[in-house]
Coordinates of C-alpha atoms in Angstrom, one line a residue:
X1 CA 0.0 0.0 0.0
X2 CA 3.0 2.3 0.6
X3 CA 3.9 1.9 -3.1
X4 CA 0.4 3.0 -4.1
X5 CA 0.4 6.0 -1.7
X6 CA -3.0 5.1 -0.4
X7 CA -4.3 3.1 2.5
X8 CA -6.4 0.0 2.2
X9 CA -10.0 0.3 3.4
X10 CA -12.3 -2.6 3.9
X11 CA -15.0 -4.3 6.0
X12 CA -13.7 -7.0 8.3
X13 CA -15.3 -10.4 8.9
X14 CA -17.8 -10.4 6.0
X15 CA -15.8 -12.4 3.4
X16 CA -14.4 -9.4 1.5
X17 CA -10.9 -10.2 2.6
X18 CA -8.9 -13.4 2.5
X19 CA -9.6 -15.5 5.6
X20 CA -6.2 -15.0 7.1
X21 CA -6.5 -11.2 6.9
X22 CA -10.1 -11.3 8.2
X23 CA -8.9 -13.2 11.3
X24 CA -5.5 -11.4 11.6
X25 CA -7.1 -7.9 11.9
X26 CA -9.5 -8.9 14.6
X27 CA -8.8 -7.2 17.9
X28 CA -6.4 -4.7 16.6
X29 CA -6.2 -1.1 18.0
X30 CA -5.6 2.1 16.2
X31 CA -1.8 2.6 15.7
X32 CA -1.2 -1.1 16.6
X33 CA 1.4 -2.9 14.3
X34 CA 1.2 -6.6 13.6
X35 CA 3.1 -9.2 11.7
X36 CA 0.8 -11.7 10.1
X37 CA 1.8 -15.1 8.7
X38 CA -1.0 -16.5 6.5
X39 CA -0.8 -20.1 5.4
X40 CA -1.9 -20.9 1.8
X41 CA -5.3 -22.4 2.8
X42 CA -6.1 -19.1 4.6
X43 CA -4.7 -17.1 1.7
X44 CA -5.0 -17.7 -2.0
X45 CA -4.6 -21.6 -1.8
X46 CA -3.5 -23.7 -4.7
X47 CA -4.6 -21.1 -7.2
X48 CA -2.6 -18.0 -6.1
X49 CA -2.8 -14.7 -8.0
X50 CA -1.6 -14.9 -11.5
X51 CA 1.7 -13.1 -12.0
X52 CA 1.8 -12.0 -8.4
X53 CA 1.3 -14.8 -5.8
X54 CA 2.3 -18.4 -6.7
X55 CA 0.1 -21.3 -5.8
X56 CA 0.4 -22.7 -2.2
X57 CA 2.3 -19.6 -1.1
X58 CA 2.5 -18.6 2.6
X59 CA 2.0 -14.8 2.8
X60 CA 3.6 -12.3 5.2
X61 CA 1.9 -9.0 6.0
X62 CA 3.3 -6.1 8.0
X63 CA 0.1 -4.2 9.1
X64 CA -0.4 -0.9 10.8
X65 CA -4.0 -0.1 11.8
X66 CA -4.9 3.6 11.1
X67 CA -8.6 3.8 11.5
X68 CA -11.6 1.7 12.7
X69 CA -15.3 2.5 12.5
X70 CA -18.6 0.7 12.3
X71 CA -21.7 1.7 10.6
X72 CA -23.5 1.5 14.0
X73 CA -21.0 3.9 15.6
X74 CA -22.2 7.2 17.0
X75 CA -20.5 10.5 17.8
X76 CA -18.0 10.1 20.7
X77 CA -17.9 13.2 22.8
X78 CA -15.6 13.6 25.8
X79 CA -15.7 16.7 28.0
X80 CA -12.2 17.7 28.8
X81 CA -12.9 20.7 30.9
X82 CA -16.0 22.8 31.7
X83 CA -16.4 26.3 33.5
X84 CA -18.1 26.4 36.8
X85 CA -20.7 28.9 35.7
X86 CA -22.7 28.1 32.6
X87 CA -25.8 30.2 32.0
X88 CA -26.6 28.8 28.6
X89 CA -25.4 26.1 26.2
X90 CA -25.2 25.9 22.4
X91 CA -28.4 25.2 20.5
X92 CA -29.3 24.9 16.8
X93 CA -29.2 28.2 15.0
X94 CA -26.6 29.7 17.4
X95 CA -23.5 31.4 16.0
X96 CA -20.4 30.0 17.5
X97 CA -16.7 31.0 17.7
X98 CA -14.3 28.1 18.5
X99 CA -10.8 27.0 18.2
X100 CA -9.9 23.5 17.2
X101 CA -7.2 21.0 16.4
X102 CA -8.2 18.4 13.8
X103 CA -6.5 15.0 13.5
X104 CA -7.1 11.6 11.9
X105 CA -7.8 8.7 14.3
X106 CA -4.1 7.8 14.2
X107 CA -3.1 11.3 15.4
X108 CA -2.1 12.7 12.0
X109 CA -3.0 16.4 12.0
X110 CA -4.9 17.8 9.1
X111 CA -6.0 21.3 10.2
X112 CA -5.9 23.8 13.2
X113 CA -7.6 27.1 13.8
X114 CA -4.7 28.0 16.1
X115 CA -2.3 28.0 13.1
X116 CA -4.5 30.6 11.4
X117 CA -4.5 32.8 14.5
X118 CA -8.3 33.2 14.5
X119 CA -11.4 31.2 15.6
X120 CA -13.6 29.3 13.3
X121 CA -16.9 31.2 13.2
X122 CA -20.2 29.7 12.0
X123 CA -23.8 28.8 12.6
X124 CA -24.7 25.5 14.2
X125 CA -27.4 23.2 12.9
X126 CA -27.9 25.0 9.6
X127 CA -25.8 22.7 7.3
X128 CA -22.7 24.9 7.3
X129 CA -20.7 22.2 9.1
X130 CA -20.2 18.5 8.7
X131 CA -23.0 16.6 10.5
X132 CA -20.7 15.4 13.2
X133 CA -19.6 18.9 14.2
X134 CA -23.2 20.2 14.0
X135 CA -24.1 17.6 16.6
X136 CA -20.8 17.7 18.6
X137 CA -21.1 21.4 19.4
X138 CA -24.6 21.2 20.8
X139 CA -24.8 21.6 24.6
X140 CA -21.4 23.2 25.0
X141 CA -20.8 26.1 27.4
X142 CA -18.6 29.1 26.5
X143 CA -15.1 28.1 27.7
X144 CA -15.8 24.3 27.5
X145 CA -13.2 22.0 25.9
X146 CA -14.3 18.8 24.2
X147 CA -12.9 15.9 22.3
X148 CA -15.2 14.9 19.4
X149 CA -14.6 11.7 17.4
X150 CA -16.6 11.7 14.2
X151 CA -17.1 8.6 12.1
X152 CA -16.7 9.2 8.3
X153 CA -20.4 8.9 7.5
X154 CA -20.9 12.0 9.7
X155 CA -17.8 13.7 8.2
X156 CA -16.5 13.5 4.6
X157 CA -17.4 9.8 3.9
X158 CA -16.1 7.9 0.8
X159 CA -14.7 11.0 -0.9
X160 CA -12.6 12.4 1.9
X161 CA -11.5 16.0 1.6
X162 CA -8.6 17.2 -0.6
X163 CA -5.3 15.7 0.1
X164 CA -5.5 16.0 3.9
X165 CA -8.5 13.8 4.7
X166 CA -8.5 10.4 3.1
X167 CA -11.7 8.5 2.1
X168 CA -13.5 6.8 4.9
X169 CA -11.5 8.6 7.6
X170 CA -12.7 9.1 11.1
X171 CA -11.9 12.6 12.4
X172 CA -10.9 13.7 15.9
X173 CA -11.5 17.4 16.9
X174 CA -10.2 19.0 20.1
X175 CA -12.6 21.9 20.5
X176 CA -12.5 25.0 22.7
X177 CA -15.7 27.0 22.5
X178 CA -14.7 30.7 22.8
X179 CA -18.2 32.2 22.7
X180 CA -21.6 31.9 21.1
X181 CA -24.8 33.8 20.7
X182 CA -28.1 33.8 18.8
X183 CA -29.0 36.5 16.3
X184 CA -32.3 36.8 18.3
X185 CA -30.5 37.3 21.6
X186 CA -31.0 40.5 23.6
X187 CA -28.8 41.9 26.4
X188 CA -28.5 39.5 29.3
X189 CA -28.3 41.1 32.7
X190 CA -27.1 39.6 36.0
X191 CA -27.6 41.7 39.1
X192 CA -24.5 41.0 41.2
X193 CA -25.1 43.4 44.0
X194 CA -28.0 45.9 44.4
X195 CA -28.0 48.4 47.3
X196 CA -30.9 48.0 49.8
X197 CA -31.7 51.7 49.4
X198 CA -32.3 52.8 45.8
X199 CA -34.2 56.1 45.6
X200 CA -34.0 56.4 41.9
X201 CA -33.0 54.2 38.9
X202 CA -31.3 55.5 35.9
X203 CA -33.3 56.2 32.7
X204 CA -32.7 57.5 29.2
X205 CA -31.1 60.9 29.3
X206 CA -29.3 60.4 32.6
X207 CA -25.5 61.0 32.8
X208 CA -23.9 58.0 34.4
X209 CA -20.4 57.5 35.9
X210 CA -19.3 53.9 36.3
X211 CA -16.3 51.6 36.5
X212 CA -16.1 48.5 34.4
X213 CA -14.1 45.5 33.3
X214 CA -14.8 44.4 29.8
X215 CA -14.0 40.7 28.8
X216 CA -14.7 38.3 26.1
X217 CA -16.8 35.2 27.0
X218 CA -13.7 33.2 27.6
X219 CA -12.5 35.7 30.2
X220 CA -10.0 37.6 28.1
X221 CA -9.8 41.2 29.3
X222 CA -10.0 43.7 26.5
X223 CA -10.6 46.9 28.5
X224 CA -10.9 48.3 32.0
X225 CA -11.7 51.7 33.5
X226 CA -9.9 50.6 36.7
X227 CA -6.6 50.4 34.8
X228 CA -7.0 54.1 33.9
X229 CA -8.1 55.0 37.4
X230 CA -11.0 57.0 36.2
X231 CA -14.7 56.2 35.6
X232 CA -16.4 56.1 32.2
X233 CA -18.8 58.9 32.0
X234 CA -21.6 59.1 29.5
X235 CA -25.3 59.7 28.8
X236 CA -27.4 56.6 28.4
X237 CA -30.1 55.8 25.9
X238 CA -28.8 58.5 23.5
X239 CA -26.5 56.5 21.2
X240 CA -23.2 57.6 22.8
X241 CA -22.2 54.0 23.6
X242 CA -22.8 50.7 22.0
X243 CA -26.6 49.7 21.9
X244 CA -26.1 46.8 24.3
X245 CA -24.7 49.1 27.0
X246 CA -27.3 51.7 26.3
X247 CA -29.8 49.1 27.2
X248 CA -27.8 47.3 29.9
X249 CA -27.4 50.5 32.1
X250 CA -31.1 51.3 32.1
X251 CA -32.6 51.0 35.6
X252 CA -29.3 50.9 37.6
X253 CA -29.0 52.2 41.1
X254 CA -26.2 54.2 42.6
X255 CA -23.7 51.6 44.0
X256 CA -25.1 48.7 42.0
X257 CA -22.8 46.1 40.5
X258 CA -24.2 44.5 37.4
X259 CA -23.0 42.1 34.7
X260 CA -24.1 43.0 31.2
X261 CA -23.6 40.4 28.4
X262 CA -23.9 42.0 25.0
X263 CA -24.3 39.9 21.8
X264 CA -22.2 41.2 18.8
X265 CA -25.2 42.7 16.9
X266 CA -25.6 45.0 19.9
X267 CA -21.9 45.6 20.2
X268 CA -19.2 45.8 17.4
X269 CA -20.8 43.2 15.0
X270 CA -18.9 41.2 12.4
X271 CA -16.0 43.7 12.2
X272 CA -15.0 43.8 15.9
X273 CA -13.0 46.7 17.2
X274 CA -9.3 47.2 17.1
X275 CA -7.0 44.3 17.9
X276 CA -8.7 43.2 21.2
X277 CA -12.3 42.7 20.1
X278 CA -12.6 40.1 17.3
X279 CA -15.5 40.1 14.8
X280 CA -18.8 38.6 16.1
X281 CA -17.6 38.6 19.7
X282 CA -19.9 38.5 22.7
X283 CA -18.8 41.1 25.2
X284 CA -19.2 40.8 29.0
X285 CA -19.1 44.0 31.1
X286 CA -18.9 43.9 34.9
X287 CA -20.1 47.3 35.9
X288 CA -20.1 49.3 39.2
X289 CA -22.3 52.4 39.2
X290 CA -20.6 55.3 41.0
X291 CA -23.3 57.8 40.5
X292 CA -25.7 59.3 38.0
X293 CA -27.9 62.4 37.5
X294 CA -30.0 64.2 35.0
X295 CA -29.0 67.7 33.9
X296 CA -32.5 68.8 34.9
X297 CA -32.2 67.4 38.4
X298 CA -32.6 69.9 41.2
X299 CA -30.5 70.0 44.3
X300 CA -31.7 67.3 46.7
X301 CA -32.0 68.6 50.3
X302 CA -32.7 66.5 53.4
X303 CA -33.0 68.2 56.8
X304 CA -31.3 66.1 59.4
X305 CA -31.9 68.4 62.4
X306 CA -33.7 71.7 62.7
X307 CA -33.8 73.6 66.0
X308 CA -37.2 74.3 67.6
X309 CA -38.5 77.9 67.5
X310 CA -36.6 78.9 64.4
X311 CA -38.0 82.2 63.1
X312 CA -35.1 83.6 61.1
X313 CA -33.6 81.7 58.2
X314 CA -30.9 82.5 55.6
X315 CA -31.7 84.4 52.5
X316 CA -29.8 85.5 49.4
X317 CA -27.0 87.9 50.1
X318 CA -26.7 86.9 53.8
X319 CA -23.3 86.2 55.2
X320 CA -23.0 82.8 56.7
X321 CA -20.5 80.6 58.6
X322 CA -20.9 76.9 58.2
X323 CA -19.2 73.6 58.6
X324 CA -19.4 70.9 55.9
X325 CA -18.1 67.5 54.8
X326 CA -18.0 66.9 51.1
X327 CA -17.9 63.4 49.6
X328 CA -18.8 61.4 46.4
X329 CA -21.9 59.3 46.5
X330 CA -19.8 56.2 46.9
X331 CA -18.5 57.6 50.2
X332 CA -15.1 58.9 48.9
X333 CA -14.2 61.8 51.1
X334 CA -13.2 65.0 49.2
X335 CA -13.1 68.0 51.5
X336 CA -14.1 69.0 55.0
X337 CA -14.1 72.4 56.8
X338 CA -13.2 70.5 60.0
X339 CA -9.7 70.3 58.6
X340 CA -9.3 74.0 59.3
X341 CA -9.4 76.1 62.4
X342 CA -12.5 78.1 61.4
X343 CA -15.8 77.4 59.7
X344 CA -16.3 78.4 56.1
X345 CA -17.6 81.9 55.4
X346 CA -19.5 83.1 52.3
X347 CA -22.0 85.6 51.1
X348 CA -24.9 83.7 49.6
X349 CA -25.7 84.4 46.0
X350 CA -22.3 86.0 45.4
X351 CA -21.0 83.1 43.2
X352 CA -18.4 82.1 45.7
X353 CA -19.6 78.5 46.2
X354 CA -21.1 76.1 43.7
X355 CA -24.8 76.6 43.0
X356 CA -25.8 73.3 44.6
X357 CA -24.2 74.2 47.9
X358 CA -25.5 77.7 47.8
X359 CA -29.0 76.3 47.3
X360 CA -28.5 74.0 50.2
X361 CA -27.6 76.8 52.5
X362 CA -30.7 78.9 51.8
X363 CA -33.7 78.9 54.2
X364 CA -31.5 77.4 57.0
X365 CA -31.7 78.2 60.8
X366 CA -28.6 78.6 62.9
X367 CA -27.8 75.2 64.2
X368 CA -29.6 73.3 61.5
X369 CA -28.0 70.3 59.8
X370 CA -28.7 69.1 56.3
X371 CA -27.6 66.6 53.6
X372 CA -27.4 68.1 50.1
X373 CA -26.9 66.2 46.8
X374 CA -25.6 68.5 44.2
X375 CA -25.7 67.1 40.6
X376 CA -23.6 68.5 37.8
X377 CA -26.6 70.5 36.5
X378 CA -26.7 72.3 39.9
X379 CA -23.2 73.5 39.5
X380 CA -21.3 70.7 41.2
X381 CA -17.9 72.0 40.1
X382 CA -19.0 72.2 36.5
X383 CA -18.2 75.9 36.7
X384 CA -15.8 75.9 39.7
X385 CA -13.4 73.0 39.1
X386 CA -11.6 71.7 42.2
X387 CA -8.6 69.5 42.6
X388 CA -9.5 65.9 43.3
X389 CA -13.1 66.2 42.2
X390 CA -13.9 63.9 39.2
X391 CA -15.6 65.5 36.2
X392 CA -19.4 65.4 36.3
X393 CA -19.5 63.9 39.8
X394 CA -22.6 64.2 42.0
X395 CA -21.4 65.7 45.4
X396 CA -22.8 64.9 48.8
X397 CA -22.6 67.7 51.4
X398 CA -23.2 67.4 55.1
X399 CA -23.8 71.0 56.2
X400 CA -24.2 72.7 59.6
X401 CA -25.0 76.4 59.8
X402 CA -22.9 78.0 62.6
X403 CA -24.0 81.7 62.3
X404 CA -25.6 84.2 59.9
X405 CA -25.6 87.9 59.3
X406 CA -28.3 89.7 57.4
X407 CA -27.1 90.8 54.0
X408 CA -27.5 93.7 51.7
X409 CA -28.7 93.8 48.1
X410 CA -26.2 93.0 45.3
X411 CA -23.9 95.9 44.6
X412 CA -24.4 97.6 48.0
X413 CA -21.8 97.9 50.8
X414 CA -24.2 99.6 53.2
X415 CA -27.9 100.2 53.4
X416 CA -30.1 102.4 55.6
X417 CA -32.8 100.9 57.7
X418 CA -35.0 103.9 57.2
X419 CA -34.6 107.1 55.2
X420 CA -31.1 108.6 55.2
X421 CA -30.6 112.0 57.0
X422 CA -31.7 115.0 54.9
X423 CA -28.5 116.8 55.8
X424 CA -26.3 113.8 55.4
X425 CA -23.1 115.6 54.4
X426 CA -23.3 118.0 57.3
X427 CA -23.7 115.2 59.8
X428 CA -20.9 113.2 58.3
X429 CA -18.6 116.3 58.3
X430 CA -17.9 116.0 62.0
X431 CA -15.4 118.9 62.4
X432 CA -17.4 121.1 59.9
X433 CA -14.3 121.9 57.8
X434 CA -16.0 121.2 54.4
X435 CA -14.2 117.9 53.8
X436 CA -14.7 114.4 55.1
X437 CA -11.5 112.4 55.5
X438 CA -11.4 108.6 55.9
X439 CA -11.4 108.7 59.8
X440 CA -14.5 110.9 59.9
X441 CA -16.2 108.8 57.3
X442 CA -15.4 105.6 59.3
X443 CA -16.6 107.0 62.6
X444 CA -19.9 108.2 61.1
X445 CA -20.7 104.8 59.5
X446 CA -19.8 102.9 62.6
X447 CA -22.1 105.1 64.6
X448 CA -25.0 104.5 62.3
X449 CA -24.4 100.7 62.5
X450 CA -24.1 100.9 66.3
X451 CA -27.4 102.9 66.6
X452 CA -29.2 100.4 64.3
X453 CA -29.8 103.0 61.6
X454 CA -28.1 101.0 58.9
X455 CA -26.0 98.0 58.3
X456 CA -22.8 97.1 56.4
X457 CA -22.4 94.3 53.9
X458 CA -21.7 91.4 56.2
X459 CA -18.1 90.4 56.1
X460 CA -15.4 89.1 58.4
X461 CA -13.6 92.5 58.0
X462 CA -15.9 95.5 58.4
X463 CA -12.9 97.9 58.2
X464 CA -12.3 96.7 54.7
X465 CA -15.9 97.3 53.7
X466 CA -15.9 100.9 55.1
X467 CA -12.5 101.5 53.3
X468 CA -14.1 100.4 50.0
X469 CA -17.1 102.7 50.7
X470 CA -14.8 105.6 51.2
X471 CA -12.8 104.9 48.0
X472 CA -16.1 104.8 46.1
X473 CA -17.1 108.2 47.4
X474 CA -13.7 109.9 47.1
X475 CA -14.0 110.1 43.4
X476 CA -10.9 112.1 42.7
X477 CA -8.9 110.1 45.2
X478 CA -7.5 113.1 47.1
X479 CA -8.2 111.6 50.5
X480 CA -11.4 113.5 51.3
X481 CA -15.0 113.6 50.2
X482 CA -16.5 116.9 49.0
X483 CA -20.3 117.7 48.9
X484 CA -20.2 117.2 45.1
X485 CA -18.6 113.7 45.5
X486 CA -21.0 112.3 48.1
X487 CA -23.9 110.4 46.4
X488 CA -26.2 107.7 47.7
X489 CA -26.1 104.3 45.9
X490 CA -29.8 104.7 45.1
X491 CA -29.1 108.1 43.4
X492 CA -26.2 106.6 41.4
X493 CA -28.4 103.8 40.2
X494 CA -31.1 106.3 39.1
X495 CA -28.6 108.4 37.2
X496 CA -27.5 105.3 35.3
X497 CA -31.1 104.5 34.3
X498 CA -31.4 108.1 32.9
X499 CA -28.1 107.8 31.1
X500 CA -29.4 104.5 29.4
X501 CA -32.6 106.1 28.5

């Protein structure tokens, strides 16, 4: 047979071989080698084979068994390894991606996906594979390894395939199922950890900040936000991310951990993405939701403690002193006024703190404590960036009001509680010399405040406020105010209106 370059194939024990060969092949294993001595009466007898085997010849055969099968044989499937978790197994009409090594029954290799550097991708149960593989892949889990032995009538039969698979050859495939999906599949969600308290769930239009690990179905990591040490931030339901994640993030809670399994038609399809995501790959995202908000969300305020008998509350332009702790919604501590010797001080409505915190400080009593959630739309450092604050983060403030001073309207440094004196300049010119220097001006204003006739813009430094008032009135900056220079703020505002008209 070596001279002919082809193996001998035949059925044993049905009289198609000489009796000695029929008997001599019985009990042989694949790759077994036997030396057979066949006497004439079990060979070609007294007749022989004309021109080749003389009469009454004893025959010597050196035989190597390459393949054995029986028409009653079935597919032989051996599970070599299987993952602990298996949510679904391969069914007919599924699209599978798998690696394989293909050999003949004697171990001779004929093909391998590994040598091509890519998986074999195809549909199961639709006639695109030989019957034995169509059957052998059914019931597999992603990540499972199998040995599949296919008899020739479930493979390439009498014709074989090219020069690599001879006729009537049994085939052995070592298969690793990388992933699979069905074109009808939707996103599969697995809720790994859901917080007990969930006041609101994310919906289309929300801006979500989350961490994730992205893997293929066989566990190969293709991307991770953790490796960059920053969250992935995006709107959901608006087409900014792959459709599967747009769907998979709907309904999440702050702090939730969720697994989102995305079929390729809801991810990167047949083309894949870059070098790490192959075509037709199923993607698995393990997601941890840090926070989310909607740009239209108001500041969320919760009163923790409010003193009894509170009649006076903070208003816009009031000067307040307060303590606060600032953190992210996941508990990460950012800032605290307790790290400093004194409380924070600010004039409300003066754009000195973020809008969300400013809103949280309004209508408070001294001694009151609040929790404030400031979304990005409420100015949570969208306008006032701060070191250590992630972009678009929702901030959580624990606030306690320590003290407050009644404010003055915007643009004013001092206001009268009633009508100002008709002879204001004369009263302010204490030594009646026709000029008002800084010390006279300061003495007069302090007297008005002490007598309750007016009040200064609240500040930690009233001397600075009075000095600013004096500079505004000393229009030629000669160190004194003349009758022509002294003007009330209300009069100045009225003059501006006339000028505009």
